[in-house]
Amino acid sequence: MQQYRDRSGLNHEEWVAEFKRLGAAGFAHKYDLDVRNVYKKRRMLEATFGDIKNPRNLDKNEPAKHVRKEINTDDLVMIVGSDAHYQLNTVSTAHVAFVELTKELQPDMIILNGDMIDGASISRHPPRGWEYIPALSDEMETVQQRLEEIEKAAPSAQRIWTIGNHDARFESRLASQMPELRGLTGTRLEDFFPSWSIYMSMHINFGDREKLVIKHRWNGGVHAGYNNVLKGGANMVTGHTHQQECKPYTDYTGTRFGVQLGTMQEPHAPAFEYAEDSPKNWVSGFAVITIRNGILMMPEFVRAHKPGTYEFRGELRQIDDD
């Protein structure tokens, strides 16, 4: 059979193999082709190769790479924080507490549950008068510094970042405004934070068919914890609302937890001026979550108080100045 290369740069056998792996839409996207031309090429090649089918996995309800991280374990210690909205030239008590407890507990896994980046310059909120808005490059450098502090506290821990809506604005802004930059280094969060595995959600299977889902957000409002655990059918840990609570929900299948983590930023930080100095039902803190012998134990909350003071396991602790 005559071999030749079309605009995709593939010969016949390579083309068929790629189609079976990617499907028509995936093939067109990867090689920047019109999907109609992909289908035409498939019909032409079917005269030689027979029926060329889309890959079976496209018919399954499987998440794409970097969407979901799933593990199976019956013993796991995690420290989980959310909504740090890291600010230039300031460090919150909750962040320092996070670093201190990470160093003390040496957890198996560290999970940052979204909105580490504030992204004021690419925010959906309009500027508030003549307020100072930091450059995105300065924000990214600040987040890199804070995450490096966490990394050094427990170097052997697995590091997961479940992306939040503020984090997502970095890539979505580039994709919408400058799509021609697709694929270049520096256009993805992974390029700036190579020590962290970034996903949309974390799924932990444990015990007798139980599941814990950690993601930035789902249901919102004051009943988010209750609605998440009720509608999700699994233990759920979320951020986004900046509230902190554990809502147990018990039915015929057992007890599940709906956990909200709070915010690792101060509730009245400049990043939150869009709230117009209104009362905030928010808590500065995070959580330590443990699975032991296949049982999800009651989450342990950490709560920041006045600057330099936080509570954990019934004690008030002072930040170590060193």
PDB file of C-alpha atoms in Angstrom, residues 13-271:
ATOM      1  CA  GLU A  13      -1.027   3.015   9.914  1.00  0.00           C
ATOM      2  CA  GLU A  14      -0.105   5.835  12.287  1.00  0.00           C
ATOM      3  CA  TRP A  15      -3.261   7.730  11.343  1.00  0.00           C
ATOM      4  CA  VAL A  16      -5.509   4.744  12.107  1.00  0.00           C
ATOM      5  CA  ALA A  17      -3.749   4.082  15.412  1.00  0.00           C
ATOM      6  CA  GLU A  18      -4.141   7.701  16.470  1.00  0.00           C
ATOM      7  CA  PHE A  19      -7.830   7.747  15.505  1.00  0.00           C
ATOM      8  CA  LYS A  20      -8.495   4.610  17.530  1.00  0.00           C
ATOM      9  CA  ARG A  21      -6.746   6.170  20.498  1.00  0.00           C
ATOM     10  CA  LEU A  22      -8.157   9.701  20.332  1.00  0.00           C
ATOM     11  CA  GLY A  23     -11.450   9.489  18.451  1.00  0.00           C
ATOM     12  CA  ALA A  24     -12.482  11.972  15.770  1.00  0.00           C
ATOM     13  CA  ALA A  25     -12.826  15.047  17.975  1.00  0.00           C
ATOM     14  CA  GLY A  26      -9.619  14.330  19.868  1.00  0.00           C
ATOM     15  CA  PHE A  27      -7.727  13.729  16.617  1.00  0.00           C
ATOM     16  CA  ALA A  28      -8.986  16.991  15.120  1.00  0.00           C
ATOM     17  CA  HIS A  29      -8.054  18.920  18.265  1.00  0.00           C
ATOM     18  CA  LYS A  30      -4.545  17.481  18.546  1.00  0.00           C
ATOM     19  CA  TYR A  31      -3.622  18.041  14.892  1.00  0.00           C
ATOM     20  CA  ASP A  32      -5.596  21.270  14.380  1.00  0.00           C
ATOM     21  CA  LEU A  33      -7.853  19.783  11.708  1.00  0.00           C
ATOM     22  CA  ASP A  34     -11.505  20.211  10.784  1.00  0.00           C
ATOM     23  CA  VAL A  35     -13.337  17.261  12.322  1.00  0.00           C
ATOM     24  CA  ARG A  36     -15.294  16.803   9.074  1.00  0.00           C
ATOM     25  CA  ASN A  37     -12.060  16.201   7.209  1.00  0.00           C
ATOM     26  CA  VAL A  38     -11.062  13.660   9.850  1.00  0.00           C
ATOM     27  CA  TYR A  39     -14.262  11.722   9.199  1.00  0.00           C
ATOM     28  CA  LYS A  40     -13.655  11.894   5.421  1.00  0.00           C
ATOM     29  CA  LYS A  41     -10.155  10.512   5.862  1.00  0.00           C
ATOM     30  CA  ARG A  42     -11.501   7.709   8.048  1.00  0.00           C
ATOM     31  CA  ARG A  43     -14.038   6.673   5.390  1.00  0.00           C
ATOM     32  CA  MET A  44     -11.291   6.618   2.782  1.00  0.00           C
ATOM     33  CA  LEU A  45      -9.009   4.462   4.927  1.00  0.00           C
ATOM     34  CA  GLU A  46     -11.793   2.060   5.871  1.00  0.00           C
ATOM     35  CA  ALA A  47     -11.646   0.727   2.296  1.00  0.00           C
ATOM     36  CA  THR A  48      -8.230  -0.673   3.218  1.00  0.00           C
ATOM     37  CA  PHE A  49      -8.339  -1.166   6.994  1.00  0.00           C
ATOM     38  CA  GLY A  50     -11.983  -2.081   7.490  1.00  0.00           C
ATOM     39  CA  ASP A  51     -14.146  -0.543  10.218  1.00  0.00           C
ATOM     40  CA  ILE A  52     -12.188   2.126  12.146  1.00  0.00           C
ATOM     41  CA  LYS A  53     -13.996   2.702  15.410  1.00  0.00           C
ATOM     42  CA  ASN A  54     -13.795   5.426  18.031  1.00  0.00           C
ATOM     43  CA  PRO A  55     -11.998   4.234  21.174  1.00  0.00           C
ATOM     44  CA  ARG A  56     -14.244   2.449  23.616  1.00  0.00           C
ATOM     45  CA  ASN A  57     -13.127   4.529  26.554  1.00  0.00           C
ATOM     46  CA  LEU A  58     -14.876   7.548  25.019  1.00  0.00           C
ATOM     47  CA  ASP A  59     -18.162   5.789  25.740  1.00  0.00           C
ATOM     48  CA  LYS A  60     -17.299   5.392  29.415  1.00  0.00           C
ATOM     49  CA  ASN A  61     -17.876   7.962  32.105  1.00  0.00           C
ATOM     50  CA  GLU A  62     -14.175   8.286  32.930  1.00  0.00           C
ATOM     51  CA  PRO A  63     -12.607  11.606  33.949  1.00  0.00           C
ATOM     52  CA  ALA A  64      -9.793  12.986  31.820  1.00  0.00           C
ATOM     53  CA  LYS A  65      -6.246  13.190  33.059  1.00  0.00           C
ATOM     54  CA  HIS A  66      -5.727  15.912  35.681  1.00  0.00           C
ATOM     55  CA  VAL A  67      -9.465  16.042  36.436  1.00  0.00           C
ATOM     56  CA  ARG A  68      -9.599  13.470  39.234  1.00  0.00           C
ATOM     57  CA  LYS A  69      -7.005  11.864  41.465  1.00  0.00           C
ATOM     58  CA  GLU A  70      -8.289   8.586  42.951  1.00  0.00           C
ATOM     59  CA  ILE A  71      -6.587   6.390  45.536  1.00  0.00           C
ATOM     60  CA  ASN A  72      -7.515   3.401  47.700  1.00  0.00           C
ATOM     61  CA  THR A  73      -6.312   3.316  51.302  1.00  0.00           C
ATOM     62  CA  ASP A  74      -7.488   2.474  54.810  1.00  0.00           C
ATOM     63  CA  ASP A  75      -4.874   4.569  56.637  1.00  0.00           C
ATOM     64  CA  LEU A  76      -4.123   8.160  55.764  1.00  0.00           C
ATOM     65  CA  VAL A  77      -3.342  11.422  57.566  1.00  0.00           C
ATOM     66  CA  MET A  78      -4.046  14.594  55.597  1.00  0.00           C
ATOM     67  CA  ILE A  79      -3.717  18.265  56.329  1.00  0.00           C
ATOM     68  CA  VAL A  80      -6.178  20.160  54.144  1.00  0.00           C
ATOM     69  CA  GLY A  81      -6.413  23.926  53.659  1.00  0.00           C
ATOM     70  CA  SER A  82      -8.378  26.111  51.305  1.00  0.00           C
ATOM     71  CA  ASP A  83      -8.879  29.664  50.070  1.00  0.00           C
ATOM     72  CA  ALA A  84      -5.529  31.125  51.104  1.00  0.00           C
ATOM     73  CA  HIS A  85      -5.824  34.015  48.595  1.00  0.00           C
ATOM     74  CA  TYR A  86      -2.166  34.693  49.359  1.00  0.00           C
ATOM     75  CA  GLN A  87      -1.361  38.416  49.614  1.00  0.00           C
ATOM     76  CA  LEU A  88       1.843  40.307  48.931  1.00  0.00           C
ATOM     77  CA  ASN A  89       4.004  41.296  51.912  1.00  0.00           C
ATOM     78  CA  THR A  90       1.770  39.623  54.498  1.00  0.00           C
ATOM     79  CA  VAL A  91       1.465  36.149  55.971  1.00  0.00           C
ATOM     80  CA  SER A  92      -1.696  35.003  57.747  1.00  0.00           C
ATOM     81  CA  THR A  93      -1.714  33.245  61.107  1.00  0.00           C
ATOM     82  CA  ALA A  94      -3.544  30.337  59.473  1.00  0.00           C
ATOM     83  CA  HIS A  95      -0.761  29.865  56.939  1.00  0.00           C
ATOM     84  CA  VAL A  96       1.963  29.832  59.593  1.00  0.00           C
ATOM     85  CA  ALA A  97      -0.131  27.390  61.646  1.00  0.00           C
ATOM     86  CA  PHE A  98      -0.518  25.223  58.548  1.00  0.00           C
ATOM     87  CA  VAL A  99       3.248  25.127  58.093  1.00  0.00           C
ATOM     88  CA  GLU A 100       3.898  24.460  61.789  1.00  0.00           C
ATOM     89  CA  LEU A 101       1.405  21.581  62.020  1.00  0.00           C
ATOM     90  CA  THR A 102       2.610  20.131  58.730  1.00  0.00           C
ATOM     91  CA  LYS A 103       6.113  20.009  60.182  1.00  0.00           C
ATOM     92  CA  GLU A 104       4.848  18.561  63.487  1.00  0.00           C
ATOM     93  CA  LEU A 105       2.429  15.942  62.138  1.00  0.00           C
ATOM     94  CA  GLN A 106       4.363  14.910  59.005  1.00  0.00           C
ATOM     95  CA  PRO A 107       1.126  13.926  57.220  1.00  0.00           C
ATOM     96  CA  ASP A 108       0.978  11.395  54.422  1.00  0.00           C
ATOM     97  CA  MET A 109      -0.687  13.957  52.185  1.00  0.00           C
ATOM     98  CA  ILE A 110      -0.987  17.741  51.950  1.00  0.00           C
ATOM     99  CA  ILE A 111      -4.013  19.020  50.053  1.00  0.00           C
ATOM    100  CA  LEU A 112      -4.520  22.649  49.061  1.00  0.00           C
ATOM    101  CA  ASN A 113      -8.187  22.814  48.169  1.00  0.00           C
ATOM    102  CA  GLY A 114      -8.257  25.732  45.774  1.00  0.00           C
ATOM    103  CA  ASP A 115      -7.945  29.500  45.573  1.00  0.00           C
ATOM    104  CA  MET A 116      -4.319  29.734  46.601  1.00  0.00           C
ATOM    105  CA  ILE A 117      -4.148  32.488  43.985  1.00  0.00           C
ATOM    106  CA  ASP A 118      -6.384  35.521  44.396  1.00  0.00           C
ATOM    107  CA  GLY A 119      -5.868  36.944  40.901  1.00  0.00           C
ATOM    108  CA  ALA A 120      -7.179  40.437  41.637  1.00  0.00           C
ATOM    109  CA  SER A 121      -5.986  41.764  38.270  1.00  0.00           C
ATOM    110  CA  ILE A 122      -8.005  39.096  36.426  1.00  0.00           C
ATOM    111  CA  SER A 123     -10.933  39.025  38.840  1.00  0.00           C
ATOM    112  CA  ARG A 124     -14.568  39.119  37.849  1.00  0.00           C
ATOM    113  CA  HIS A 125     -15.036  41.888  40.447  1.00  0.00           C
ATOM    114  CA  PRO A 126     -14.528  45.458  39.161  1.00  0.00           C
ATOM    115  CA  PRO A 127     -11.876  47.657  40.822  1.00  0.00           C
ATOM    116  CA  ARG A 128     -13.047  49.331  44.013  1.00  0.00           C
ATOM    117  CA  GLY A 129     -12.221  52.968  43.357  1.00  0.00           C
ATOM    118  CA  TRP A 130      -8.483  53.575  43.118  1.00  0.00           C
ATOM    119  CA  GLU A 131      -7.452  50.527  45.121  1.00  0.00           C
ATOM    120  CA  TYR A 132      -4.018  49.032  44.559  1.00  0.00           C
ATOM    121  CA  ILE A 133      -4.201  45.808  42.533  1.00  0.00           C
ATOM    122  CA  PRO A 134      -1.014  43.709  42.576  1.00  0.00           C
ATOM    123  CA  ALA A 135       0.459  42.464  39.334  1.00  0.00           C
ATOM    124  CA  LEU A 136      -0.264  38.843  38.575  1.00  0.00           C
ATOM    125  CA  SER A 137       3.471  38.127  38.352  1.00  0.00           C
ATOM    126  CA  ASP A 138       3.941  39.390  41.929  1.00  0.00           C
ATOM    127  CA  GLU A 139       1.015  37.267  43.124  1.00  0.00           C
ATOM    128  CA  MET A 140       2.419  34.146  41.483  1.00  0.00           C
ATOM    129  CA  GLU A 141       5.800  34.736  43.104  1.00  0.00           C
ATOM    130  CA  THR A 142       4.115  35.136  46.508  1.00  0.00           C
ATOM    131  CA  VAL A 143       2.179  31.890  46.091  1.00  0.00           C
ATOM    132  CA  GLN A 144       5.393  30.121  45.075  1.00  0.00           C
ATOM    133  CA  GLN A 145       7.083  31.358  48.271  1.00  0.00           C
ATOM    134  CA  ARG A 146       4.205  30.237  50.528  1.00  0.00           C
ATOM    135  CA  LEU A 147       3.954  26.809  48.893  1.00  0.00           C
ATOM    136  CA  GLU A 148       7.700  26.322  49.148  1.00  0.00           C
ATOM    137  CA  GLU A 149       7.394  26.858  52.912  1.00  0.00           C
ATOM    138  CA  ILE A 150       4.781  24.105  53.046  1.00  0.00           C
ATOM    139  CA  GLU A 151       6.909  21.777  50.908  1.00  0.00           C
ATOM    140  CA  LYS A 152       9.928  22.170  53.184  1.00  0.00           C
ATOM    141  CA  ALA A 153       7.828  21.381  56.279  1.00  0.00           C
ATOM    142  CA  ALA A 154       7.102  17.813  55.100  1.00  0.00           C
ATOM    143  CA  PRO A 155       9.270  16.935  52.077  1.00  0.00           C
ATOM    144  CA  SER A 156       8.089  13.313  51.866  1.00  0.00           C
ATOM    145  CA  ALA A 157       4.350  14.083  51.893  1.00  0.00           C
ATOM    146  CA  GLN A 158       2.338  13.712  48.716  1.00  0.00           C
ATOM    147  CA  ARG A 159       1.237  17.156  47.523  1.00  0.00           C
ATOM    148  CA  ILE A 160      -2.130  17.681  45.831  1.00  0.00           C
ATOM    149  CA  TRP A 161      -3.697  20.959  44.679  1.00  0.00           C
ATOM    150  CA  THR A 162      -7.407  20.737  43.899  1.00  0.00           C
ATOM    151  CA  ILE A 163      -7.989  23.779  41.762  1.00  0.00           C
ATOM    152  CA  GLY A 164     -10.359  26.597  42.742  1.00  0.00           C
ATOM    153  CA  ASN A 165     -12.275  29.113  40.688  1.00  0.00           C
ATOM    154  CA  HIS A 166      -9.707  31.863  41.349  1.00  0.00           C
ATOM    155  CA  ASP A 167      -6.834  29.552  40.387  1.00  0.00           C
ATOM    156  CA  ALA A 168      -8.632  28.576  37.187  1.00  0.00           C
ATOM    157  CA  ARG A 169      -8.790  32.182  36.010  1.00  0.00           C
ATOM    158  CA  PHE A 170      -5.081  32.118  35.204  1.00  0.00           C
ATOM    159  CA  GLU A 171      -5.415  29.529  32.438  1.00  0.00           C
ATOM    160  CA  SER A 172      -8.939  30.502  31.382  1.00  0.00           C
ATOM    161  CA  ARG A 173      -7.890  34.125  30.809  1.00  0.00           C
ATOM    162  CA  LEU A 174      -5.010  33.059  28.613  1.00  0.00           C
ATOM    163  CA  ALA A 175      -7.137  30.521  26.751  1.00  0.00           C
ATOM    164  CA  SER A 176      -9.883  33.054  26.023  1.00  0.00           C
ATOM    165  CA  GLN A 177      -7.701  36.080  25.228  1.00  0.00           C
ATOM    166  CA  MET A 178      -4.658  34.473  23.587  1.00  0.00           C
ATOM    167  CA  PRO A 179      -5.534  30.968  22.374  1.00  0.00           C
ATOM    168  CA  GLU A 180      -2.494  30.989  20.094  1.00  0.00           C
ATOM    169  CA  LEU A 181      -0.324  30.459  23.203  1.00  0.00           C
ATOM    170  CA  ARG A 182      -1.714  26.958  23.722  1.00  0.00           C
ATOM    171  CA  GLY A 183       1.005  24.501  24.692  1.00  0.00           C
ATOM    172  CA  LEU A 184       3.716  27.063  25.440  1.00  0.00           C
ATOM    173  CA  THR A 185       5.624  26.813  28.704  1.00  0.00           C
ATOM    174  CA  GLY A 186       4.224  29.228  31.262  1.00  0.00           C
ATOM    175  CA  THR A 187       0.591  28.974  30.196  1.00  0.00           C
ATOM    176  CA  ARG A 188      -0.380  26.341  32.788  1.00  0.00           C
ATOM    177  CA  LEU A 189      -0.316  26.369  36.583  1.00  0.00           C
ATOM    178  CA  GLU A 190       1.782  23.192  36.495  1.00  0.00           C
ATOM    179  CA  ASP A 191       4.581  25.201  34.883  1.00  0.00           C
ATOM    180  CA  PHE A 192       4.856  27.432  37.966  1.00  0.00           C
ATOM    181  CA  PHE A 193       4.228  24.772  40.615  1.00  0.00           C
ATOM    182  CA  PRO A 194       5.970  21.601  39.426  1.00  0.00           C
ATOM    183  CA  SER A 195       6.103  20.115  42.949  1.00  0.00           C
ATOM    184  CA  TRP A 196       2.310  19.919  43.144  1.00  0.00           C
ATOM    185  CA  SER A 197      -0.073  17.569  41.347  1.00  0.00           C
ATOM    186  CA  ILE A 198      -3.055  19.636  40.212  1.00  0.00           C
ATOM    187  CA  TYR A 199      -6.544  18.155  39.809  1.00  0.00           C
ATOM    188  CA  MET A 200     -10.176  19.203  39.981  1.00  0.00           C
ATOM    189  CA  SER A 201     -10.970  16.710  42.734  1.00  0.00           C
ATOM    190  CA  MET A 202      -9.458  14.082  45.007  1.00  0.00           C
ATOM    191  CA  HIS A 203     -11.343  10.790  45.569  1.00  0.00           C
ATOM    192  CA  ILE A 204     -10.259   8.512  48.410  1.00  0.00           C
ATOM    193  CA  ASN A 205     -11.809   5.048  48.623  1.00  0.00           C
ATOM    194  CA  PHE A 206     -11.582   3.367  52.020  1.00  0.00           C
ATOM    195  CA  GLY A 207     -13.233   0.812  54.286  1.00  0.00           C
ATOM    196  CA  ASP A 208     -16.272  -1.084  53.030  1.00  0.00           C
ATOM    197  CA  ARG A 209     -17.082   0.836  49.819  1.00  0.00           C
ATOM    198  CA  GLU A 210     -16.834   4.280  51.429  1.00  0.00           C
ATOM    199  CA  LYS A 211     -15.590   7.376  49.646  1.00  0.00           C
ATOM    200  CA  LEU A 212     -14.193  10.778  50.600  1.00  0.00           C
ATOM    201  CA  VAL A 213     -14.307  13.487  47.925  1.00  0.00           C
ATOM    202  CA  ILE A 214     -12.204  16.630  48.272  1.00  0.00           C
ATOM    203  CA  LYS A 215     -12.912  19.445  45.817  1.00  0.00           C
ATOM    204  CA  HIS A 216     -13.011  23.218  45.961  1.00  0.00           C
ATOM    205  CA  ARG A 217     -16.757  23.718  45.645  1.00  0.00           C
ATOM    206  CA  TRP A 218     -20.107  22.297  44.750  1.00  0.00           C
ATOM    207  CA  ASN A 219     -23.153  23.584  46.614  1.00  0.00           C
ATOM    208  CA  GLY A 220     -22.859  27.065  48.076  1.00  0.00           C
ATOM    209  CA  GLY A 221     -24.580  29.084  50.757  1.00  0.00           C
ATOM    210  CA  VAL A 222     -24.985  28.538  54.487  1.00  0.00           C
ATOM    211  CA  HIS A 223     -26.174  24.950  53.967  1.00  0.00           C
ATOM    212  CA  ALA A 224     -23.312  23.921  51.667  1.00  0.00           C
ATOM    213  CA  GLY A 225     -21.971  21.236  54.001  1.00  0.00           C
ATOM    214  CA  TYR A 226     -25.378  19.639  54.450  1.00  0.00           C
ATOM    215  CA  ASN A 227     -26.277  19.772  50.753  1.00  0.00           C
ATOM    216  CA  ASN A 228     -22.880  18.426  49.671  1.00  0.00           C
ATOM    217  CA  VAL A 229     -23.067  15.326  51.839  1.00  0.00           C
ATOM    218  CA  LEU A 230     -26.762  14.754  51.162  1.00  0.00           C
ATOM    219  CA  LYS A 231     -26.643  15.111  47.381  1.00  0.00           C
ATOM    220  CA  GLY A 232     -23.147  13.763  46.847  1.00  0.00           C
ATOM    221  CA  GLY A 233     -23.775  10.410  48.514  1.00  0.00           C
ATOM    222  CA  ALA A 234     -20.205  10.477  49.891  1.00  0.00           C
ATOM    223  CA  ASN A 235     -18.124  12.212  52.530  1.00  0.00           C
ATOM    224  CA  MET A 236     -17.256  15.601  51.062  1.00  0.00           C
ATOM    225  CA  VAL A 237     -14.671  18.237  51.924  1.00  0.00           C
ATOM    226  CA  THR A 238     -15.021  21.634  50.254  1.00  0.00           C
ATOM    227  CA  GLY A 239     -13.845  25.228  50.527  1.00  0.00           C
ATOM    228  CA  HIS A 240     -15.052  28.299  48.623  1.00  0.00           C
ATOM    229  CA  THR A 241     -17.607  29.538  51.175  1.00  0.00           C
ATOM    230  CA  HIS A 242     -14.894  30.384  53.752  1.00  0.00           C
ATOM    231  CA  GLN A 243     -17.141  28.822  56.383  1.00  0.00           C
ATOM    232  CA  GLN A 244     -15.850  26.133  58.731  1.00  0.00           C
ATOM    233  CA  GLU A 245     -18.019  23.245  59.866  1.00  0.00           C
ATOM    234  CA  CYS A 246     -18.506  19.491  59.942  1.00  0.00           C
ATOM    235  CA  LYS A 247     -22.060  18.423  59.168  1.00  0.00           C
ATOM    236  CA  PRO A 248     -22.632  14.714  59.929  1.00  0.00           C
ATOM    237  CA  TYR A 249     -25.443  13.121  57.945  1.00  0.00           C
ATOM    238  CA  THR A 250     -26.766   9.697  58.937  1.00  0.00           C
ATOM    239  CA  ASP A 251     -29.096   7.431  56.957  1.00  0.00           C
ATOM    240  CA  TYR A 252     -29.558   3.682  56.481  1.00  0.00           C
ATOM    241  CA  THR A 253     -26.108   3.409  54.899  1.00  0.00           C
ATOM    242  CA  GLY A 254     -24.291   4.976  57.853  1.00  0.00           C
ATOM    243  CA  THR A 255     -22.827   8.369  58.750  1.00  0.00           C
ATOM    244  CA  ARG A 256     -21.120  10.679  56.274  1.00  0.00           C
ATOM    245  CA  PHE A 257     -19.465  14.049  56.837  1.00  0.00           C
ATOM    246  CA  GLY A 258     -19.950  17.305  54.978  1.00  0.00           C
ATOM    247  CA  VAL A 259     -16.859  19.356  55.819  1.00  0.00           C
ATOM    248  CA  GLN A 260     -16.158  23.000  55.029  1.00  0.00           C
ATOM    249  CA  LEU A 261     -12.591  24.101  55.630  1.00  0.00           C
ATOM    250  CA  GLY A 262     -12.775  27.854  56.180  1.00  0.00           C
ATOM    251  CA  THR A 263     -10.187  30.200  54.683  1.00  0.00           C
ATOM    252  CA  MET A 264      -6.436  30.287  55.276  1.00  0.00           C
ATOM    253  CA  GLN A 265      -6.592  34.058  54.860  1.00  0.00           C
ATOM    254  CA  GLU A 266      -7.776  36.658  57.368  1.00  0.00           C
ATOM    255  CA  PRO A 267     -11.510  37.325  56.787  1.00  0.00           C
ATOM    256  CA  HIS A 268     -10.917  41.093  56.590  1.00  0.00           C
ATOM    257  CA  ALA A 269      -7.862  40.952  54.337  1.00  0.00           C
ATOM    258  CA  PRO A 270      -7.673  43.403  51.399  1.00  0.00           C
ATOM    259  CA  ALA A 271      -8.480  40.535  49.024  1.00  0.00           C
TER     260      ALA A 271
END
